[in-house]
mmCIF file of C-alpha atoms in Angstrom:
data_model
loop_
_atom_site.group_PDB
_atom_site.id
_atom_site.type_symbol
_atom_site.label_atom_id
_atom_site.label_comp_id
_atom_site.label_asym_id
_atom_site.label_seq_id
_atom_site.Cartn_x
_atom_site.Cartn_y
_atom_site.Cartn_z
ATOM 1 C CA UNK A 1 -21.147 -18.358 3.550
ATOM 2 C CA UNK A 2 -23.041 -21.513 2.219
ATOM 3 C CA UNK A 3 -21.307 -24.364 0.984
ATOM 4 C CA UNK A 4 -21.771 -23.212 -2.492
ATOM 5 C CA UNK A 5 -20.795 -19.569 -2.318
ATOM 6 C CA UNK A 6 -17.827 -20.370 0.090
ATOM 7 C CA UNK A 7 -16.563 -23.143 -3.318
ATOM 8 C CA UNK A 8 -17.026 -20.395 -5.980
ATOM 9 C CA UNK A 9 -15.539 -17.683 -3.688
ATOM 10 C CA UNK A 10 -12.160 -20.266 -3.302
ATOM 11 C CA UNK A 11 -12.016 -20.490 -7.228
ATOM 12 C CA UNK A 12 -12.533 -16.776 -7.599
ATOM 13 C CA UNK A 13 -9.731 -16.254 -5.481
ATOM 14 C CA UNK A 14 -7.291 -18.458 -6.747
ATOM 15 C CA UNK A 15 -8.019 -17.296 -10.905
ATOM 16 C CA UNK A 16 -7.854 -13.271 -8.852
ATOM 17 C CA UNK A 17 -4.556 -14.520 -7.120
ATOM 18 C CA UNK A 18 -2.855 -16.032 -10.393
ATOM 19 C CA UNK A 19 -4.056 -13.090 -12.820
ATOM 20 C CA UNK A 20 -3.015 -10.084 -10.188
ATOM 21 C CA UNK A 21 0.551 -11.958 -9.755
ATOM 22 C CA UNK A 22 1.408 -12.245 -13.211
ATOM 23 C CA UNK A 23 0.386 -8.374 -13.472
ATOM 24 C CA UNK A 24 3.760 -7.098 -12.019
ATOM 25 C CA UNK A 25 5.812 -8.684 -14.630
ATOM 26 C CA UNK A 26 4.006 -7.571 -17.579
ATOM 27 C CA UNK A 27 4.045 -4.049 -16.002
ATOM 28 C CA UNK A 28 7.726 -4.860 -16.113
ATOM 29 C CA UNK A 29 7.170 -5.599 -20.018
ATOM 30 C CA UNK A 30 5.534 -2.426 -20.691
ATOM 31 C CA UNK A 31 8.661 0.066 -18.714
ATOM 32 C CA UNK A 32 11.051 -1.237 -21.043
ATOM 33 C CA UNK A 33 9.704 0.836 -23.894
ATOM 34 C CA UNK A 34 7.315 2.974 -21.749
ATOM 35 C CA UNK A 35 6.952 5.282 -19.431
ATOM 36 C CA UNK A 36 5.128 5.231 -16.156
ATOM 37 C CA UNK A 37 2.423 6.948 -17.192
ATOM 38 C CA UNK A 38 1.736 5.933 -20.193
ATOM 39 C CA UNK A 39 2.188 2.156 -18.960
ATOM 40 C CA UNK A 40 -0.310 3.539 -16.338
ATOM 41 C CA UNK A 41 -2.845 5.418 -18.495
ATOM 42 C CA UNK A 42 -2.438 2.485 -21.322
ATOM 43 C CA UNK A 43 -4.003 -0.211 -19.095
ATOM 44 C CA UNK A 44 -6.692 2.084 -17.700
ATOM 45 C CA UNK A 45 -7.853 2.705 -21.575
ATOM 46 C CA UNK A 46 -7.522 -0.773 -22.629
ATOM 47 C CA UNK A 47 -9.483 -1.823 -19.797
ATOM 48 C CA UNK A 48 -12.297 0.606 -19.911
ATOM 49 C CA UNK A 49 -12.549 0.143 -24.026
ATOM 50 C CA UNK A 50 -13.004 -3.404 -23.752
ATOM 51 C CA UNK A 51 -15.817 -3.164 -20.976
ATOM 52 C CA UNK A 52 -17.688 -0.244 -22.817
ATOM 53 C CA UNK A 53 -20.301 -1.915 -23.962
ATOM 54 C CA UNK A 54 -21.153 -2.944 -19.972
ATOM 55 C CA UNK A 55 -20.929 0.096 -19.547
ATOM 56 C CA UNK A 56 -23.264 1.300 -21.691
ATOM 57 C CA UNK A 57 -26.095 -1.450 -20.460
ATOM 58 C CA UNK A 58 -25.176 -0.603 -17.200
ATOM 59 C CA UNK A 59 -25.909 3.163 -17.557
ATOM 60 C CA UNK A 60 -30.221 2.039 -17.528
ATOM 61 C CA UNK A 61 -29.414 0.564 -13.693
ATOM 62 C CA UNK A 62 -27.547 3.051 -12.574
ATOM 63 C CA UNK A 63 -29.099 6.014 -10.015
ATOM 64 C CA UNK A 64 -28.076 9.099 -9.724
ATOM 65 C CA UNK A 65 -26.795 8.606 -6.353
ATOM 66 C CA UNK A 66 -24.674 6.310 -7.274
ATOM 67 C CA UNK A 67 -22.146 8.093 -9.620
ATOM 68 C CA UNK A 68 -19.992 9.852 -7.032
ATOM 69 C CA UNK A 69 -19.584 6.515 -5.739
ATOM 70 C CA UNK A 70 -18.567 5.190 -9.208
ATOM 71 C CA UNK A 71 -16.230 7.896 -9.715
ATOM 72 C CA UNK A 72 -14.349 7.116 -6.557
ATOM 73 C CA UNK A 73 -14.362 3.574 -7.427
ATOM 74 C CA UNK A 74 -12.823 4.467 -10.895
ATOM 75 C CA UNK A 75 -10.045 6.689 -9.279
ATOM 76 C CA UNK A 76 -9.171 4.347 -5.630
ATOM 77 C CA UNK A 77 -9.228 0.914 -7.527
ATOM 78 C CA UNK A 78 -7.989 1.293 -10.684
ATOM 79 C CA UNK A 79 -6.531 4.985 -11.958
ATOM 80 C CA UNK A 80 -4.986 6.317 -9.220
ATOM 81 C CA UNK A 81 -3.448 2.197 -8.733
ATOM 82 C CA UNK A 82 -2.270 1.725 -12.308
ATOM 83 C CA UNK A 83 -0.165 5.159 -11.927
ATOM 84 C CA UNK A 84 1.601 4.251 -8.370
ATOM 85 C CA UNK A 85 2.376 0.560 -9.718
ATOM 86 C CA UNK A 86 4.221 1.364 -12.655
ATOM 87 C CA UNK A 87 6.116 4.448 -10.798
ATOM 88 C CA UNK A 88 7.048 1.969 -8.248
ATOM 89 C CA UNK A 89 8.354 -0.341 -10.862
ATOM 90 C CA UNK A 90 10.955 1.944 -12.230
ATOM 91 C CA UNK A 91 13.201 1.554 -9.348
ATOM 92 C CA UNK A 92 11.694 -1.515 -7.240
ATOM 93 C CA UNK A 93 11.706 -5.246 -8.553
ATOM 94 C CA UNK A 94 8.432 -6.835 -9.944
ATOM 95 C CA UNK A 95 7.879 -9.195 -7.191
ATOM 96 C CA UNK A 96 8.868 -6.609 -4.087
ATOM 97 C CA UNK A 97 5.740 -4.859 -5.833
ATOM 98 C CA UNK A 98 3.720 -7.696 -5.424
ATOM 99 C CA UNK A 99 5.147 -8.725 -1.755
ATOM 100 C CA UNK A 100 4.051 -5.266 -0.940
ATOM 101 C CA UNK A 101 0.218 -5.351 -2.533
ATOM 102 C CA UNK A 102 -0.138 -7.863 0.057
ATOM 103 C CA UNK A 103 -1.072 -4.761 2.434
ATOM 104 C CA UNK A 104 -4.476 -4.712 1.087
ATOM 105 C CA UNK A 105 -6.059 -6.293 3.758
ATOM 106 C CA UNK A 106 -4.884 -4.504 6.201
ATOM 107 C CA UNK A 107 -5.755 -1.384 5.276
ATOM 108 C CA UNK A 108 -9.277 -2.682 4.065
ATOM 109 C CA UNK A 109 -9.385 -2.963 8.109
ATOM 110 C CA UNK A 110 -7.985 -0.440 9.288
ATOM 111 C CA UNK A 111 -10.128 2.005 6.758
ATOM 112 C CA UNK A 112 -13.166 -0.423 7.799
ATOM 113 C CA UNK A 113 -13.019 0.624 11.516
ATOM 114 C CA UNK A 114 -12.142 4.411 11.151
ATOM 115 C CA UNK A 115 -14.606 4.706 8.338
ATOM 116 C CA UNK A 116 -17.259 2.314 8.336
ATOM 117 C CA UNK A 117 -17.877 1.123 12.070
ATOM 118 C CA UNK A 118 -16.117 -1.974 11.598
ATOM 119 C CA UNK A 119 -14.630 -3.420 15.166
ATOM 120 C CA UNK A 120 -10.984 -4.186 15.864
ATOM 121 C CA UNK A 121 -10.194 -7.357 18.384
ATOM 122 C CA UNK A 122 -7.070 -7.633 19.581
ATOM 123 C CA UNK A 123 -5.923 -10.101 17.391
ATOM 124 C CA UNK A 124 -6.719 -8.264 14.421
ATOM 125 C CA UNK A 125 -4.579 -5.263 16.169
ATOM 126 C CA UNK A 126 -1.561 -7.745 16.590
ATOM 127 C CA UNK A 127 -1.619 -8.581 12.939
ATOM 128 C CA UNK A 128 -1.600 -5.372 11.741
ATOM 129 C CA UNK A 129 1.215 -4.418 13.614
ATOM 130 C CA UNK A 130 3.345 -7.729 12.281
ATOM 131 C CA UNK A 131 2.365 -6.511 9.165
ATOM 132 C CA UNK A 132 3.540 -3.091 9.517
ATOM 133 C CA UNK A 133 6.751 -4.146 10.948
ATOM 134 C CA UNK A 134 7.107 -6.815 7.350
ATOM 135 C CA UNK A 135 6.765 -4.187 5.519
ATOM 136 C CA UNK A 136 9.728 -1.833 6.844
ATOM 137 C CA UNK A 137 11.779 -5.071 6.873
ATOM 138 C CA UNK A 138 10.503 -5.438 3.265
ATOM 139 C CA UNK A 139 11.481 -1.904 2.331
ATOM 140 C CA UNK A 140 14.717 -1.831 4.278
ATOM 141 C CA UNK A 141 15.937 -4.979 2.780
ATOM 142 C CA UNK A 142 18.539 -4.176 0.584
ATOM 143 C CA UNK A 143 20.126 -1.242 2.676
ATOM 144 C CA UNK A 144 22.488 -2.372 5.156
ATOM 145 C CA UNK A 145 20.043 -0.697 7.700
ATOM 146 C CA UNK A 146 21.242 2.801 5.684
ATOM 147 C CA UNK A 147 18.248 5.088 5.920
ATOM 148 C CA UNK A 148 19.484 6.977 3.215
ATOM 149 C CA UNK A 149 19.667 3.634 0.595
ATOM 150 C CA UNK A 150 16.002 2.782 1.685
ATOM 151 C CA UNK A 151 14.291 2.671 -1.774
ATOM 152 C CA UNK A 152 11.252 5.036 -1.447
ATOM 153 C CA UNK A 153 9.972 3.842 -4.706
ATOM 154 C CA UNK A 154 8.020 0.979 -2.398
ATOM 155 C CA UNK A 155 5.719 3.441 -0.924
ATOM 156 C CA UNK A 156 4.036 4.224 -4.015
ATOM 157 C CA UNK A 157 2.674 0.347 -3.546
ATOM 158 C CA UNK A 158 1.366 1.314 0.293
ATOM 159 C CA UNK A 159 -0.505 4.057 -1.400
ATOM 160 C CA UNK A 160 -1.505 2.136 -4.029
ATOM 161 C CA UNK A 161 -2.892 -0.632 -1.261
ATOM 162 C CA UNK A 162 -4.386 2.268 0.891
ATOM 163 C CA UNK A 163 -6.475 3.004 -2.269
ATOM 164 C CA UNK A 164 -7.449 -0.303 -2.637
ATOM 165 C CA UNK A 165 -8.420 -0.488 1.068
ATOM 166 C CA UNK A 166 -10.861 2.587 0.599
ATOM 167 C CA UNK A 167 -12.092 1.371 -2.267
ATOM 168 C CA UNK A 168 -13.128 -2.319 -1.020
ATOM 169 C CA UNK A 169 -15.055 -0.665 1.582
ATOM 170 C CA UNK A 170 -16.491 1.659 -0.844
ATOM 171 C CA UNK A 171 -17.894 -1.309 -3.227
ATOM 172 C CA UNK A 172 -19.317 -3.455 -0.091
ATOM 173 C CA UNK A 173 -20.656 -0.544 2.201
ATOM 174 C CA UNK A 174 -21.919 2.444 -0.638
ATOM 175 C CA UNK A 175 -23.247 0.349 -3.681
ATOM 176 C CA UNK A 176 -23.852 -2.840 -2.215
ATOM 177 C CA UNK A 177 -27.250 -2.396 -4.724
ATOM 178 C CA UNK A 178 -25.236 -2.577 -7.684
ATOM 179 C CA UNK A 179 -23.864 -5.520 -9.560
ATOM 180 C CA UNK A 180 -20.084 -6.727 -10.138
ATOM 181 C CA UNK A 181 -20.023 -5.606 -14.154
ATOM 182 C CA UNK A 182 -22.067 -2.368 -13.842
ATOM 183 C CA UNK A 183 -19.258 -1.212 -11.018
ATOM 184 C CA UNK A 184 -16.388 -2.740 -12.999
ATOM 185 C CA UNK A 185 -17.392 -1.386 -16.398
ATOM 186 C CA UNK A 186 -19.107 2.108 -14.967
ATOM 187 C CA UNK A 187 -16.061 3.084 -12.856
ATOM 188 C CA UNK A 188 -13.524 2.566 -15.561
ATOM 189 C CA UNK A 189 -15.752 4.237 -18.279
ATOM 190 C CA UNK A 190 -15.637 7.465 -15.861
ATOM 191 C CA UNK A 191 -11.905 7.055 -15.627
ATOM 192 C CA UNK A 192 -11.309 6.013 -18.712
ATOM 193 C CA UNK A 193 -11.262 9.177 -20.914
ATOM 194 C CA UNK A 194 -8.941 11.260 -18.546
ATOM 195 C CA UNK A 195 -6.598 8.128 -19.239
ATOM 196 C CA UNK A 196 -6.547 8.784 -22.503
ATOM 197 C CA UNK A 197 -6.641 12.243 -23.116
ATOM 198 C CA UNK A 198 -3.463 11.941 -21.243
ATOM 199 C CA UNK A 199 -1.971 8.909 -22.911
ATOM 200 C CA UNK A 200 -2.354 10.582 -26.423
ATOM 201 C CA UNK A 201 -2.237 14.257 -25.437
ATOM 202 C CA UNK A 202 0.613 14.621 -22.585
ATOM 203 C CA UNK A 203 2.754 12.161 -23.822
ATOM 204 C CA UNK A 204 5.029 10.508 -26.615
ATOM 205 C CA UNK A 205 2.954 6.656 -26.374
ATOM 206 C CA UNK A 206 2.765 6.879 -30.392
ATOM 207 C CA UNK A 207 5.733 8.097 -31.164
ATOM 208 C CA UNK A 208 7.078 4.960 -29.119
ATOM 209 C CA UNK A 209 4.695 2.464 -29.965
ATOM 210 C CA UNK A 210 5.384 2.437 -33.992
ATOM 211 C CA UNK A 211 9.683 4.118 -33.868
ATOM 212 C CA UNK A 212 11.161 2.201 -30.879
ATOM 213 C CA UNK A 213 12.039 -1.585 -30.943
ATOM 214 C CA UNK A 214 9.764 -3.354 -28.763
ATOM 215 C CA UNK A 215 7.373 -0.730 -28.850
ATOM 216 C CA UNK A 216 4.103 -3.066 -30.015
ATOM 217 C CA UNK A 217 5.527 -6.009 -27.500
ATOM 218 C CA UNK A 218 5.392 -3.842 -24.842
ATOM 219 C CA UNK A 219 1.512 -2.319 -25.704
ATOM 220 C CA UNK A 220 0.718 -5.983 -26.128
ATOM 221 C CA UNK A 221 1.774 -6.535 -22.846
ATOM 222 C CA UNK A 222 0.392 -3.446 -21.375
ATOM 223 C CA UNK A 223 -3.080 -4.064 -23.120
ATOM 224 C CA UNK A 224 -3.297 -7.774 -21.846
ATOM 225 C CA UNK A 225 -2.525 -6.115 -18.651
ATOM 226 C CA UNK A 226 -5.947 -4.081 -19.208
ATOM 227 C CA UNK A 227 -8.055 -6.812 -20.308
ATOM 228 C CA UNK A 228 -7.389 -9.466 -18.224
ATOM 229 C CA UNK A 229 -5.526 -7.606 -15.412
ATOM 230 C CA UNK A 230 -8.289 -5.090 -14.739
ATOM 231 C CA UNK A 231 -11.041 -5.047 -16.997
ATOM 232 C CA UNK A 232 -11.796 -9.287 -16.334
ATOM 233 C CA UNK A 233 -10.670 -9.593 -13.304
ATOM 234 C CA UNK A 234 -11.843 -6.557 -11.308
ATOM 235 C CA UNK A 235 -15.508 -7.973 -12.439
ATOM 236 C CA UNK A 236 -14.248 -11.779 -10.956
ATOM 237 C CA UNK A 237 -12.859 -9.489 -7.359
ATOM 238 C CA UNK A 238 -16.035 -6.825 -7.404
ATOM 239 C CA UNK A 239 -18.193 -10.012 -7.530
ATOM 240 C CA UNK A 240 -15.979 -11.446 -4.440
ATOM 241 C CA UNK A 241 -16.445 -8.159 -2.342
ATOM 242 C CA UNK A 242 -20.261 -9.140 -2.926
ATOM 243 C CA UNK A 243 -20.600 -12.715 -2.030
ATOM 244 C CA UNK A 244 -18.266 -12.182 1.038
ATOM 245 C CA UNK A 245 -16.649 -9.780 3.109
ATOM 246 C CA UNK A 246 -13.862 -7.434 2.218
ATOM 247 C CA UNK A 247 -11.334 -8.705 4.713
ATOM 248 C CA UNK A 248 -11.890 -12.361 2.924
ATOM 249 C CA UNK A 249 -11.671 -10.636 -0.805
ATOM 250 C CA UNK A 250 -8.825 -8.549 0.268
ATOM 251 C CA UNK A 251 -7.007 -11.768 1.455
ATOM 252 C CA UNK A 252 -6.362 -12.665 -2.576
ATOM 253 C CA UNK A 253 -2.605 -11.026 -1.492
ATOM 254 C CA UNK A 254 -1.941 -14.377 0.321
ATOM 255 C CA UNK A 255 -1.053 -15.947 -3.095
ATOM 256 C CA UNK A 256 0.021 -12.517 -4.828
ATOM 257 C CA UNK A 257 3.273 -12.047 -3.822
ATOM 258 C CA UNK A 258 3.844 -16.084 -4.274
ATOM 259 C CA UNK A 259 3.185 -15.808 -8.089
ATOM 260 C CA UNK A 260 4.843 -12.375 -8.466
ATOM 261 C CA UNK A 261 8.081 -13.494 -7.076
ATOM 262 C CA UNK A 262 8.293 -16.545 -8.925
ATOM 263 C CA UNK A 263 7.671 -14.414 -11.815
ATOM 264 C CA UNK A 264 10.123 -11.804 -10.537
ATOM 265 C CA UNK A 265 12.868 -14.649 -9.946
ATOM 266 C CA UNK A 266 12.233 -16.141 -13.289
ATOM 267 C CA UNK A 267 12.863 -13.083 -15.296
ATOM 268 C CA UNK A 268 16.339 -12.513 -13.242
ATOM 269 C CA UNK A 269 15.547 -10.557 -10.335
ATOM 270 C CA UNK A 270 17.391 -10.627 -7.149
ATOM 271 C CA UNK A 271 16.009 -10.753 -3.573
ATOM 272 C CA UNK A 272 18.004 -10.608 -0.336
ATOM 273 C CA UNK A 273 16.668 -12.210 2.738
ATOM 274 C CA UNK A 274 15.568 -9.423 4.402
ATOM 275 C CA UNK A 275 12.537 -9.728 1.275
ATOM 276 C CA UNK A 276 11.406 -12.712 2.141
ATOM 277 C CA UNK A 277 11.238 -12.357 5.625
ATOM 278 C CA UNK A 278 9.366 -9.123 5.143
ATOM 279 C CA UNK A 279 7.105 -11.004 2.829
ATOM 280 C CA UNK A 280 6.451 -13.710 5.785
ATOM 281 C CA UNK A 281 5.633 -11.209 8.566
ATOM 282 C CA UNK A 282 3.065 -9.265 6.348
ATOM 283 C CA UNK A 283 1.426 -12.532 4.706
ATOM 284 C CA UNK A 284 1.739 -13.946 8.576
ATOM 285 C CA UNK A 285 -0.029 -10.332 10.103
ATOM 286 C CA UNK A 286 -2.841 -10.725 7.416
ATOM 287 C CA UNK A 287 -3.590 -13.978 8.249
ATOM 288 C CA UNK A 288 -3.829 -12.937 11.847
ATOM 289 C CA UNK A 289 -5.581 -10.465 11.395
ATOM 290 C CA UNK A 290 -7.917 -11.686 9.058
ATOM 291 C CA UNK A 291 -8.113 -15.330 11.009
ATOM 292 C CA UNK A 292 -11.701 -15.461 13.460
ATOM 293 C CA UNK A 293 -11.266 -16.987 16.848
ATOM 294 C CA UNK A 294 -13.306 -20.160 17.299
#
C-alpha cells in the first residue's frame, strides 16, 4: 500500500474497530425487550432502508453476473450474522461475543486457501492453531473444565465469523469491479425484504415495540445498530477489503473485543480468567498469522 492508502486504511480501521465494538452492547439493549430474531431482522431492515436510495443508483452499475454474488454477500455478511449474534447473546455476555468475532481473520484464511488459491506458510498455520486453541479456552471458561456447563451459545459467533470469512473473500475475489456503496447498499436491499416480511409477519416486534416498557429504547437501540452498525460501516469495511487485502481488513477484530469488553464490563458483566486468556491467544494467533516475515 502507498503511504496514503496505508493512512486512510489505519483510520478506517480504527472508526470499523470502535463502531463494531460498541455493536454487542446495543444488541444487548435490544434482547431486553426483544427477541433474537426480531433484534436480528430489525437491524437488517433498518440498515437496508436507510441505504435504499444507493441502492437504487447502484442498480444502473450493476451486471447481471453480479447478483448471485450480491445475494451471497447480503446473506454471509450481514443476514445470516445479525441472526447468530443476537442468538448468541441470549445466553453469552456482550463482550465474550465480541472476544469471539475476533475469529474473522482466521477463517478469512483458512476459506482464502481452500477456496480461493491463497497460500498458507507455516507461520500463518501456527497462528491459526493458537487461535483455535483461545477460542476453546474462551468457550470453556466458565466451566470448571465440565463439558456439560460449556455454553454452546458461543458457537453461533464461530458461525457467524465463518460467514464473515466467506464473505470477505467473496467481496475481494468475485466483485472486485464493483464499488464499496453499490455492494453495501445492493446486498442489504436483496436481504432486506425477507427481514422484514419476517420481522412484521412471523413475529410480535409491534406488539412489543408500542405495549412493553422499553419497547421504543430498545428499537432505538436496535435501529442505531442498523445505521451505523451495518448500513455505515459495512460501506467504511467493503471499502477496506478494496484498498487492501482481506487478511489486513479482517484484522479490525484486534481492537473489537477491546471495546466490547470494556463495554461488557461497564454495563456489569463478569469475566473469569480463563476469558481473557482466551481472548489473548486468539488476538495473539491472528496477529501471527496475519504478521509477514521480513
Amino acid at each position: 500500500m502507498t503511504k496514503n492508502v496505508n493512512a486512510i486504511a489505519i483510520v478506517l480501521l480504527a472508526i470499523l474497530s470502535l463502531i463494531w465494538g460498541s455493536s454487542f452492547i446495543l444488541i444487548k439493549r435490544g434482547l431486553d425487550v426483544f427477541s433474537a430474531g426480531e433484534v436480528g431482522a430489525l437491524r437488517i431492515v433498518a440498515a437496508s432502508v436507510f441505504l435504499l436510495p444507493l441502492a437504487v443508483k447502484g442498480i444502473r452499475s450493476t451486471e447481471k453476473k453480479h447478483w448471485k454474488f450480491l445475494l451471497a454477500v447480503g446473506f454471509f455478511g450481514s443476514l445470516l450474522p445479525s441472526f447468530l449474534f443476537a442468538t448468541a447473546q441470549t445466553e453469552i455476555p456482550s463482550s465474550v461475543a465480541g472476544i469471539l468475532n475476533a475469529l474473522t481473520p482466521l477463517f478469512t484464511m483458512l476459506i482464502g486457501a481452500i477456496f480461493f488459491s491463497q497460500k498458507f506458510t507455516n507461520q500463518t498455520i501456527f497462528g491459526l492453531i493458537i487461535g483455535f486453541v483461545g477460542t476453546i479456552i474462551l468457550i470453556m471458561a466458565g466451566s470448571g473444565g465440565d463439558i456439560s456447563s460449556l455454553n454452546y451459545y458461543a458457537f453461533y459467533v464461530v458461525l457467524a465469523t465463518i460467514f464473515y470469512g466467506a464473505n470477505l473473500n467473496l467481496i475481494k475475489f468475485r466483485i472486485p469491479d464493483l464499488n464499496a456503496k453499490t455492494i453495501t447498499s445492493l446486498s442489504l436491499a436483496l436481504v432486506g425484504p425477507m427481514a422484514a416480511a419476517y420481522l412484521f409477519i412471523k413475529t410480535d416486534f409491534l406488539y412489543k415495540l408500542y405495549e412493553v416498557d422499553g419497547g421504543l429504547e430498545a428499537a432505538g437501540a436496535v435501529i442505531l445498530l442498523g445505521v451505523v452498525g451495518t448500513a455505515i460501516a459495512l460501506i467504511l469495511f467493503n471499502k477496506l477489503v478494496k484498498i487492501t487485502s482481506p487478511v489486513f481488513t479482517s484484522s479490525v477484530t484486534y481492537i473489537i473485543p477491546i471495546v466490547a469488553v470494556i463495554w461488557g464490563l461497564l454495563d456489569g458483566e463478569f469475566l473469569y480468567s480463563g476469558h481473557y486468556i482466551g481472548m489473548v491467544a486468539i488476538i495473539l494467533g491472528v496477529y501471527l498469522a496475519n504478521r509477514k516475515k521480513k
